[in-house]
XYZ file of C-alpha atoms in Angstrom:
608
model
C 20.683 48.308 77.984
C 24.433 47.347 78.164
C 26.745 49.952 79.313
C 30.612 49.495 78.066
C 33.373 51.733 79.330
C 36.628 52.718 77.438
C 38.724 55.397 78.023
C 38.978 55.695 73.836
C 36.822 55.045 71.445
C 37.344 54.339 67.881
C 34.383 54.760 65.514
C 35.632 52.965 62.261
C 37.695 50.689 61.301
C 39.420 52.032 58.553
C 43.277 52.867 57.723
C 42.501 56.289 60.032
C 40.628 54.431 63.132
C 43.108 51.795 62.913
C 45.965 53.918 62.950
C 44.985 56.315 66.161
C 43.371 52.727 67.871
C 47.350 51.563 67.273
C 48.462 55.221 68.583
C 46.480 55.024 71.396
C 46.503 51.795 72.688
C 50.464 51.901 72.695
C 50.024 55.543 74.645
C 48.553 53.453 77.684
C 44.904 53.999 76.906
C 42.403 51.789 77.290
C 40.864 51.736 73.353
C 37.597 50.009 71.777
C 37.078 50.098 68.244
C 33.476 50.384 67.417
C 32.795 49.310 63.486
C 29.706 48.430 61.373
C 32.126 45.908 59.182
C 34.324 43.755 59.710
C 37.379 45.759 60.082
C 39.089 44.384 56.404
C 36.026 45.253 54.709
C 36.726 48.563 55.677
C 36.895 51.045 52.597
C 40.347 51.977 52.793
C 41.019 48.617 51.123
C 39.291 49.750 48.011
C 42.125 52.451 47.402
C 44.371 51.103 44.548
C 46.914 53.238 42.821
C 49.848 54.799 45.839
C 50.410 56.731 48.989
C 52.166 59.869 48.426
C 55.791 60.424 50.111
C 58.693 62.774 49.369
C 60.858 59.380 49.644
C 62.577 60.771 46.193
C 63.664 56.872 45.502
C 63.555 56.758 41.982
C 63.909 60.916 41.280
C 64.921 63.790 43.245
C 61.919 65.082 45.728
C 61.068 66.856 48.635
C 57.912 67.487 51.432
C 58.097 71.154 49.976
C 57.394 69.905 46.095
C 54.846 67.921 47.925
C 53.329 70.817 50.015
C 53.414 73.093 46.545
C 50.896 70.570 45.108
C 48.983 70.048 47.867
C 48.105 73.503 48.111
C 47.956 74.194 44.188
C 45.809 70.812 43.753
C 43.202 72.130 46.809
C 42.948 75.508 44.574
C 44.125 77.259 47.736
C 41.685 76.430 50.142
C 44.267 73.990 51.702
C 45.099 75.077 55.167
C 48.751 75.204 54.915
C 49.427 74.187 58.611
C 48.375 71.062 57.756
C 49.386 70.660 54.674
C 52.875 71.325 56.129
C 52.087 68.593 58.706
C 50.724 66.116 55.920
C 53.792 65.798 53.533
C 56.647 66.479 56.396
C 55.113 63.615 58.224
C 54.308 61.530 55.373
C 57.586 60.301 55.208
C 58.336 58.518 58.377
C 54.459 57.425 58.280
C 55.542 55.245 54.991
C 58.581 53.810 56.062
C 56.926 52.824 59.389
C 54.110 50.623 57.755
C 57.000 49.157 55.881
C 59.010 48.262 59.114
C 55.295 47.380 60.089
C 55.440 44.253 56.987
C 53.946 45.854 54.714
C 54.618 44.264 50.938
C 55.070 47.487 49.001
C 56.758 47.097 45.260
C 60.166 47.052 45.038
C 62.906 49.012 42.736
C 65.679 46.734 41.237
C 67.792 47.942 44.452
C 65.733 47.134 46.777
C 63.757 50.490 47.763
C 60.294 51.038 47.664
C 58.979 51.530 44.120
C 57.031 54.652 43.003
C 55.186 56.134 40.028
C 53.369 59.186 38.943
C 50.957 60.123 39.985
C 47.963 63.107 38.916
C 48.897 66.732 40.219
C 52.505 65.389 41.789
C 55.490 68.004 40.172
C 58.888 68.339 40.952
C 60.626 71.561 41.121
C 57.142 73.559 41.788
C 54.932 71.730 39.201
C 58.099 71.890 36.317
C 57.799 68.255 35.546
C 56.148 64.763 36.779
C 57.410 62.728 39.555
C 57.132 59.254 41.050
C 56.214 60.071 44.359
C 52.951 57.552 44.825
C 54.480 54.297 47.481
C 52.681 51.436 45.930
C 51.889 47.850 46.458
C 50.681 46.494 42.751
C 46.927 48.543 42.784
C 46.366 46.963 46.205
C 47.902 49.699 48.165
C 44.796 50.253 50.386
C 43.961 46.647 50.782
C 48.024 45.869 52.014
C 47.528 48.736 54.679
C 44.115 47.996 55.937
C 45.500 44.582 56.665
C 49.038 45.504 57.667
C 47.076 47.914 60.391
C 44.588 45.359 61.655
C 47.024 42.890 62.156
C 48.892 45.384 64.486
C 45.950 46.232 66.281
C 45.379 42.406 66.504
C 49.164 41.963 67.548
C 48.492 45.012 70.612
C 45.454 43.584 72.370
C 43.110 46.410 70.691
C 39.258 45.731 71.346
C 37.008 45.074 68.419
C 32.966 45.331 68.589
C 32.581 44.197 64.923
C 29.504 44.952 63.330
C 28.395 47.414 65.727
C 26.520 50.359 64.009
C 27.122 53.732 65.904
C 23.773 55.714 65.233
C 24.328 58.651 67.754
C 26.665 60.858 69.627
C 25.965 61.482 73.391
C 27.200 64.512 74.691
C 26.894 66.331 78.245
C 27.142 69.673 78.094
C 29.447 70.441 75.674
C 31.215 67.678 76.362
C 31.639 64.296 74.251
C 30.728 61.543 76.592
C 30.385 58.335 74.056
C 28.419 56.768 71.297
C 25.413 54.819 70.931
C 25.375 51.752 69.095
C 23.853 48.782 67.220
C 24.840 45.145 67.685
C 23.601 44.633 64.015
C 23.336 40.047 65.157
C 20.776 40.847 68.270
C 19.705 44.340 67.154
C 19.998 45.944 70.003
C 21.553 48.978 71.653
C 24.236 49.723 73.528
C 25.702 52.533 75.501
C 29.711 53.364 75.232
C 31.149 55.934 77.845
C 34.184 57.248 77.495
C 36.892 60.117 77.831
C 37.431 60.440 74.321
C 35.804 59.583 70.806
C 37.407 59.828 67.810
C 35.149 59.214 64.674
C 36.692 57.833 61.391
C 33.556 56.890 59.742
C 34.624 57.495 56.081
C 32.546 59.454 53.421
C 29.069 59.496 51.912
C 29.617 59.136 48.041
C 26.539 57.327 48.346
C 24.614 60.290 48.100
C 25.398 60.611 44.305
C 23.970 57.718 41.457
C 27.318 57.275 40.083
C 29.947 56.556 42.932
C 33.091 54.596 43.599
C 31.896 54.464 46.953
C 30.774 50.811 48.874
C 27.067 50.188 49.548
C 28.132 51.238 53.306
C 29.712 54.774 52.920
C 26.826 56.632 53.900
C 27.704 59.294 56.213
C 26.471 58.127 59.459
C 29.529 59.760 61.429
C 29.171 63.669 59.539
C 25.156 62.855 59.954
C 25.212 62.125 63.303
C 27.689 64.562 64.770
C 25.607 67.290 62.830
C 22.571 66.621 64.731
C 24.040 66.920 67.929
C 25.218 70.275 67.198
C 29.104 69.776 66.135
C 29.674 72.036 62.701
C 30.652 70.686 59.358
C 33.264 72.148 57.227
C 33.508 72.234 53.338
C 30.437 70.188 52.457
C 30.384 71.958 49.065
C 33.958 70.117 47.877
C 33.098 66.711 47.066
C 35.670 64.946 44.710
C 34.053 63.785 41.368
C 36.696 61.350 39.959
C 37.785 61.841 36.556
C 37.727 57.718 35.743
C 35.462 55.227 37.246
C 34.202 51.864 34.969
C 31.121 53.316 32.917
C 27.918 52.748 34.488
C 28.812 51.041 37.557
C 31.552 53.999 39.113
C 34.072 51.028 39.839
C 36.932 53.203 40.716
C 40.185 52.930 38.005
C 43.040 54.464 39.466
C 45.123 56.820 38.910
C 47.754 54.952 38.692
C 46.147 53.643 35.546
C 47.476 57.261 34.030
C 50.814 57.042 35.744
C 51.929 54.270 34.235
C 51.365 55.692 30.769
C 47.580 55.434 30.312
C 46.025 58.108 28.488
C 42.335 59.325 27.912
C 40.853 59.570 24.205
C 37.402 60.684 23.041
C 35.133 59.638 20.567
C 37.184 61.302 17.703
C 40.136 59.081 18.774
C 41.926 61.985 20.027
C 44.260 61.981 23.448
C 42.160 64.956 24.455
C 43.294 66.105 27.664
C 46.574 68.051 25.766
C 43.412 70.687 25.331
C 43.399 71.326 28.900
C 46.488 70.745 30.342
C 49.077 71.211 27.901
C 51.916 70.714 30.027
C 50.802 67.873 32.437
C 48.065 66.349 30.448
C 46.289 63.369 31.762
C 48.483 63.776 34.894
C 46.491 67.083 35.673
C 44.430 67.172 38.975
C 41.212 65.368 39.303
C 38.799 67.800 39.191
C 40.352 69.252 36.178
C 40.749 65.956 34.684
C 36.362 65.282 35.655
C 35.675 68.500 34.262
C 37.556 68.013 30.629
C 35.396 65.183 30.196
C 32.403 66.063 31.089
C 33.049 68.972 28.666
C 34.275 66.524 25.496
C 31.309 64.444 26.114
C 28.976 67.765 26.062
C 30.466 68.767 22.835
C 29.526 65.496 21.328
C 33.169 63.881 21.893
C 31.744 60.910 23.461
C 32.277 57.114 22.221
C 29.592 56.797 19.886
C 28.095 59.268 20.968
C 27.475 58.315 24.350
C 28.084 59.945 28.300
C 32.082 58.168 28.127
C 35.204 57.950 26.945
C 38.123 55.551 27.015
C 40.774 55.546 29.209
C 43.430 53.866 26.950
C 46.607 51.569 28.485
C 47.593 49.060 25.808
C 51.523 48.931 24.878
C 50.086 49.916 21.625
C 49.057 53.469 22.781
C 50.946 54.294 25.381
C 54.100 53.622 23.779
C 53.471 55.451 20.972
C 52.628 58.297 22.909
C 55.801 57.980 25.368
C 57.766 57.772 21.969
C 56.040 60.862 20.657
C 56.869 62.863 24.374
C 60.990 61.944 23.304
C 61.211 59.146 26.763
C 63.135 56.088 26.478
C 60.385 54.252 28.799
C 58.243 51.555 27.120
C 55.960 49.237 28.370
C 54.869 45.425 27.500
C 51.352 43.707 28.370
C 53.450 41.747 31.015
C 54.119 45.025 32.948
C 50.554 46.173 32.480
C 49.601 42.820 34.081
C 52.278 42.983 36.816
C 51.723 46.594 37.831
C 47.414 46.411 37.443
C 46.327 43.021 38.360
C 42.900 44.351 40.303
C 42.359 46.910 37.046
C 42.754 43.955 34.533
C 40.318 42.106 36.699
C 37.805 44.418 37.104
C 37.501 45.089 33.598
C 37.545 41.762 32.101
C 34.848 40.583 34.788
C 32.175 43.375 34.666
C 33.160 45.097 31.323
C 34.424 42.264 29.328
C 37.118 44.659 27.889
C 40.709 43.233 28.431
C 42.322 45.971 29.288
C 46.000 45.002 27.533
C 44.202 44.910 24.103
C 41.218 47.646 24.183
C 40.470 50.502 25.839
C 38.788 50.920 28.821
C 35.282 52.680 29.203
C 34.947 54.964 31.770
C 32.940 58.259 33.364
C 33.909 60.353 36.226
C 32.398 58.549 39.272
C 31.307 60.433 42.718
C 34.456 59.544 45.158
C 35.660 61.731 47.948
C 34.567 64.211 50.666
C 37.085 66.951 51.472
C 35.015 68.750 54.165
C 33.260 66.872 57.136
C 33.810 67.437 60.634
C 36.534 70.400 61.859
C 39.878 69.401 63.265
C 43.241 70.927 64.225
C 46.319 69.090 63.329
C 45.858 66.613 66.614
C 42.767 65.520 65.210
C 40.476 67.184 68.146
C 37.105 68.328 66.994
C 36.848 72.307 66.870
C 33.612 73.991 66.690
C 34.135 77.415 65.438
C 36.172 79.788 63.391
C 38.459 80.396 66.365
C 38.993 76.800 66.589
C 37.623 76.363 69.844
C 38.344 72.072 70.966
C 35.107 70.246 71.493
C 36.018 68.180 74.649
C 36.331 64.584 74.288
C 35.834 64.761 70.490
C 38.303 63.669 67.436
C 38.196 62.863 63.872
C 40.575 61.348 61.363
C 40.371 60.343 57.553
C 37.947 61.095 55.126
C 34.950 62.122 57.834
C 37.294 64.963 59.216
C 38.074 68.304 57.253
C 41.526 69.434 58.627
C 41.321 70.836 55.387
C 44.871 69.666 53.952
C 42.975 68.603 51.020
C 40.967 71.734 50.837
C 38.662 72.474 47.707
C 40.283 69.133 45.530
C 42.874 66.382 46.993
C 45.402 65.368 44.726
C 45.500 61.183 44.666
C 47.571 59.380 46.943
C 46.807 61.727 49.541
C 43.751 60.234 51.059
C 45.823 57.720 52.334
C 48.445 59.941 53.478
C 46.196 61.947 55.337
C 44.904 58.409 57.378
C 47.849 57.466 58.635
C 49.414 60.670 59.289
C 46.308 62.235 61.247
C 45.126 59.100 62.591
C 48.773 58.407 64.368
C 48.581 62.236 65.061
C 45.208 62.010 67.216
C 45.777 58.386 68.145
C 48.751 60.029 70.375
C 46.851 63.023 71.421
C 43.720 61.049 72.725
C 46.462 58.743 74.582
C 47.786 62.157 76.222
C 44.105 63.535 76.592
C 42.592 60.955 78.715
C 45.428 60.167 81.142
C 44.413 64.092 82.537
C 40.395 63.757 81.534
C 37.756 62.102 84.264
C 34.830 60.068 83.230
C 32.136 62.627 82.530
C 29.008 61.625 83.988
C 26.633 60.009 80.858
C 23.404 62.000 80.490
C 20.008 59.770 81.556
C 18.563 57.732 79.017
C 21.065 58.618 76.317
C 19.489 55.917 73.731
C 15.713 57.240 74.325
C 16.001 59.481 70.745
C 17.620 56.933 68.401
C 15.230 54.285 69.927
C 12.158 56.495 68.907
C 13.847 57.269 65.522
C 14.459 53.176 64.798
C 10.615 52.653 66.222
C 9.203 55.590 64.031
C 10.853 53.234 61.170
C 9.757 49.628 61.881
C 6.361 50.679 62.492
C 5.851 53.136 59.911
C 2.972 52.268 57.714
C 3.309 54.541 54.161
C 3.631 53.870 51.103
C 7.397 54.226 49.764
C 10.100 52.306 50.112
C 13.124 53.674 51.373
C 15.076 52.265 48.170
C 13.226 54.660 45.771
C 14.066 58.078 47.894
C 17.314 56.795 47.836
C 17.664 56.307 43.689
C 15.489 59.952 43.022
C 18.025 61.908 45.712
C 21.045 59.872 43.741
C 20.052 61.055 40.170
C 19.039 64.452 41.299
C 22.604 64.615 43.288
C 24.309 63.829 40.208
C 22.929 65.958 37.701
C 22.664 69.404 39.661
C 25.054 69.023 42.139
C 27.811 66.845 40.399
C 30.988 68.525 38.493
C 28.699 71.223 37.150
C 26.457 73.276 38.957
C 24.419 76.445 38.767
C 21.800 77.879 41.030
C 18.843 77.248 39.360
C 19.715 73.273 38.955
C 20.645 73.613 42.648
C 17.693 74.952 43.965
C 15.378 72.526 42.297
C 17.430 70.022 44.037
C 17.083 71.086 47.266
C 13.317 71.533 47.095
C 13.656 67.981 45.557
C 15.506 66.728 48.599
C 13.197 68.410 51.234
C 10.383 66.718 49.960
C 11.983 63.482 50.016
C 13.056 64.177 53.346
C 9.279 65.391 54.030
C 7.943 61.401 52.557
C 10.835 59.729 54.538
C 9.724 61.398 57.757
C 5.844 60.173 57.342
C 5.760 57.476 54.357
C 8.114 54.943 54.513
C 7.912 51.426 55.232
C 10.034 48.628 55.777
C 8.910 44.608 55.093
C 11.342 43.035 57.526
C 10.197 43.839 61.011
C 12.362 41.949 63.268
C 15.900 42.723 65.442
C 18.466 40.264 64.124
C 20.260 41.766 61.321
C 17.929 43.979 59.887
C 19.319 45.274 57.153
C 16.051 47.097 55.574
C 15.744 49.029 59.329
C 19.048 49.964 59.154
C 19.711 50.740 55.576
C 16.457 53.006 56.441
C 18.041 54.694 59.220
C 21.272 55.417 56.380
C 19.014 56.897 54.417
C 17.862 59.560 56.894
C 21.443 60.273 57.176
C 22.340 60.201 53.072
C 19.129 62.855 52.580
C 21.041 65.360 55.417
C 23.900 65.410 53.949
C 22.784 66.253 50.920
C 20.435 69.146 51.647
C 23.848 70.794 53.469
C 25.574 69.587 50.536
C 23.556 71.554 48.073
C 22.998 74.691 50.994
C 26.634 75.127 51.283
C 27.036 74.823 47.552
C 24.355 77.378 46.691
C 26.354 79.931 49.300
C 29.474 79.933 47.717
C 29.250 82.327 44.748
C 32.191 81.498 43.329
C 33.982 78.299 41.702
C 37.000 76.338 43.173
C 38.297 72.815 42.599
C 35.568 70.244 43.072
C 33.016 72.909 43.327
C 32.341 74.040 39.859
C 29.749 77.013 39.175
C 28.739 77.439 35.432
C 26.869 80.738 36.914
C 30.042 82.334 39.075
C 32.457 81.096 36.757
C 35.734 82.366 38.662
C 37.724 81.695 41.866
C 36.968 84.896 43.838
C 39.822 84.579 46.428
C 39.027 88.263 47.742
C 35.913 86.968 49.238
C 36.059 82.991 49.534
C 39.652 82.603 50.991
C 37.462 81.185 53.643
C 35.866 77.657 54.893
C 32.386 77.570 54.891
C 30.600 75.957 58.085
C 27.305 74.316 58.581
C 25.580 74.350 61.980
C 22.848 72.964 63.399
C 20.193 75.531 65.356
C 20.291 73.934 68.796
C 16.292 74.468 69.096
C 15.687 71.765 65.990
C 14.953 68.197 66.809
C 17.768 65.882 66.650
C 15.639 63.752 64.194
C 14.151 66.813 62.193
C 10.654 66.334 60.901
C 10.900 69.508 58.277
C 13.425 71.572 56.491
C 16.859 71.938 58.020
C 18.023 75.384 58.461
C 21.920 75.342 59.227
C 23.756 78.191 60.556
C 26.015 79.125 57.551
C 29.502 80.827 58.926
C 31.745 81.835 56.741
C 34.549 83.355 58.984
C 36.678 80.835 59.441
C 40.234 82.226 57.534
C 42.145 79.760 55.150
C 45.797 79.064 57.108
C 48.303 81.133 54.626
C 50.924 80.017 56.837
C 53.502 78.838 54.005
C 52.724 81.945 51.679
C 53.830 84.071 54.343
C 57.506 83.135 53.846
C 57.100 81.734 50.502
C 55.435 83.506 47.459
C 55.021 80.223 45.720
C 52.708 79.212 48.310
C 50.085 82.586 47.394
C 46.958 81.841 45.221
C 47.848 82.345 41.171
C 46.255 80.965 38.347
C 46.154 77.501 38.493
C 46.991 75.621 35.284
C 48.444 72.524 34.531
């Protein structure tokens, strides 16, 4: 068993491990970046449309307009310290991975270009504004790259494809990570003073996603186990437009450059529910409108989709229509959507400059996962109580500036800003920390658990758990849930859980590159995350932003101004065998920090 030793690891390679590997490295610490993929396959490069910034280059803006929809767009669940933090900092975070190289789009004077974007107002949500930084519909790709290269350019360490499958901890101390060399299969032990995990999310749980084969929770799943709570598991972001059938993510910025959505009566429907911002609203707005129009019978044909419509033909008619001067040719729709146009025309077949687009709201984005505080350290209660040795950035964390619905662009905000922000604070932690001493045999449990698998000899193939969890995901806990729906699921999910724990097998028994062993082991971590998925979602009796109760109809903000957390009883098994039974608190106060000086900032009706 090789034993490495780092004063910081990284656990993903992603815009938000990247960014706090940079942080710390340049801090003076000694950093290792620990990633299952190679670090540009990383799923930040899948985010197309913008990164939101007050830059206010082609209109008048400001962090506060920002901060106003952050917290309107997270239906007040937003903790407003960070939120604060989020689009103050956002600023300098942009123009520093422009000094950094990177190629954003450029306004005929030279600044960086920007367009609307869905939930972004000026003047406290009186009008649209261009406030999304973007680089064509590459904007995630040109950062993941611009960021690796300065890792690259600082001497940062890379284990590429190494697959961290558990936490070690002594005491209540963080002490390292386990991991697997996926090209020998075998483990290896990483000690350190500090861990930050920025694993990404777990859309993968859901049949419909916009999420890569690889975003299966392993980071949430595995810091659950060893005790270390999890935050806001019932918000998970349904996008309002991913490619029909497949969950291919469209962006946004589809929408800000004029695109509009129209049902099966030919109708630009969304003026329904949003009169004022139409198909600009927020996303979980947006989702729910369309699942609605396609329940009414609204669909194309009939069907579970709609069109999301951005030919010059339509749009312009509909910008002439809304009294703007702005029009738009099939040259700017190919200069300003290249990877759109391209997605289409290869797995649709639609050109996207001449028809309409088919699309359905596709599973896409966690808002809770593991507590932070604005420095990106791990907390473990409602009194925010530090976990030594522990951090999180980017979508695995739950600092909760997103709270119960994150406006687009902001995912990538949120990456750079609170991975530089615990970057810095793990170079600060571990110049004062010691080596704590590693625990004995801190692989024996995740050795069993990868054992149990290769030698298990049922009957079911992981694969088929995975597809009946997916499709039971989607249709009871998707944009619209209830309890009955949701309790079927979860005695749904237990027994699958139940079969993967004593009838699985796998055909490929052998270390180098297993994939079928280690998409096994995903699984165990997909099925946990959605049994505390669906708990936390059955204990909040109320509805708010992504999490959308047909039975409990109404935000209830005298009762659920609060974040919900999920713990693990510290007498179950790591690797449980039954039923999980998390410890469901539901003290932990939503940060009203801005409303206190601002009324603007106090829940109200939130329409668009």
């Amino acid at each position: 068993m090789k034993t490495h030793q780092y004063e910081a690891l990284i656990v993903g390679a992603g815009g938000a491990g990247l960014m706090a590997a940079l942080y710390a490295t340049k801090g003076g610490a000694k950093v290792a970046v620990i990633s299952k993929l190679y670090p540009t396959r990383s799923h930040t490069g899948t985010a197309q449309g913008g990164i939101g910034a007050a830059l206010g280059n082609l209109e008048e803006d400001s962090p506060l307009w920002h901060a106003y929809d952050t917290v309107k767009g997270g239906d007040y669940l937003a903790d407003q310290n960070a939120v604060k933090v989020l689009t103050e900092e956002a600023i300098d975070a942009v123009i520093e991975l422009e000094h950094m190289g990177l190629p954003f789009d450029r306004t005929d004077d030279g600044k960086i270009s920007q367009r609307r974007f869905g939930g972004h107002t000026s003047n406290f949500g009186k009008a649209p504004v261009r406030r999304a930084a973007h680089a064509a519909d590459r904007t995630g790709h040109m950062i993941l790259q611009t960021l690796y290269q300065q890792c690259i350019k600082h001497n940062v360490t890379f284990f590429d494809e190494f697959h961290m499958v558990d936490l070690i901890r002594n005491g209540n101390t963080v002490v390292g990570v386990v991991a697997l060399e996926l090209g020998t299969g075998e483990l290896h032990i990483f000690h350190s003073k500090a861990t930050l995990f920025a694993t990404g999310g777990w859309g993968r749980v859901w049949s419909v996603t916009s999420n890569a084969h690889s975003l299966t929770g392993d980071g949430a799943a595995v810091v659950y186990r060893r005790n270390v709570p999890l935050q806001d598991l019932e918000f998970y972001q349904i996008h309002p437009t991913g490619i029909y059938k497949m969950g291919i993510l469209i962006t946004e910025g589809v929408r800000g450059e004029g695109g509009v959505l129209i049902n099966g009566r030919g109708e630009r429907f969304m003026e329904k529910y949003a009169p004022n911002i139409k198909d600009l609203a927020s996303r979980d707005v947006v989702s729910r409108s369309i699942y609605l129009e396609i329940r009414d019978g609204n669909g194309i044909k009939g069907k579970d989709y709609v069109y999301l419509d951005v030919t010059p033909a339509t749009v312009n008619r509909y910008l002439a229509e809304a009294g703007e001067t702005r029009r738009i040719t099939e040259e700017d729709v190919e200069k300003k959507l290249p990877d759109i146009l391209e997605f289409c025309r290869v797995y649709l077949g639609v050109d996207p400059v001449k028809e309409p687009m088919p699309i359905q709201p596709t599973a896409h984005y966690a808002m809770g996962g593991i507590p932070t505080n604005v420095d990106g350290a791990a907390v473990s209660d409602e009194n925010w109580t530090v976990i030594p040795g522990l951090y999180a950035a980017g979508e695995c964390a739950c600092v909760s500036c997103h709270g119960a619905n994150r406006l687009g662009t902001n995912s990538l905000v949120d990456l750079i800003v609170f991975g530089r922000r615990g970057g810095k604070a793990i170079a600060e932690y571990v110049k004062k920390a010691d080596y704590v001493p590693l625990p004995a045999s801190p692989e024996k449990e995740v050795t069993a658990e990868f054992e149990r698998i290769r030698s298990s000899q049922g009957k079911t193939r992981p694969g088929e758990l995975r597809q009946i969890m997916q499709k039971t995901m989607m249709a009871d806990v998707g944009v619209f849930r209830e309890e009955k729906g949701m309790k079927a699921a979860l005695e749904t999910l237990r027994e699958l859980k139940h079969r993967y724990n004593t009838d699985i097998h796998i055909d490929d028994k052998g270390q180098k590159f297993n994939t079928d062993l280690v998409e096994a082991w995903e699984l165990g971590c997909l099925l946990d995350l959605a049994e505390l998925t669906t708990i936390s979602a059955l204990n909040r009796t109320e509805s708010r932003g992504g999490h959308s109760r047909e039975d409990y109809p109404k935000r209830d903000d005298e009762n659920w101004l609060v974040h919900s957390l999920l713990t693990k009883p510290e007498t179950e098994e790591v690797y449980a065998k039954g039923a999980q039974n998390p410890i469901v608190n539901c003290d932990k106060k939503v940060d009203m920090s801005l409303a206190e000086t601002d009324e603007r900032f106090k829940p109200k009706v939130r329409t668009y």
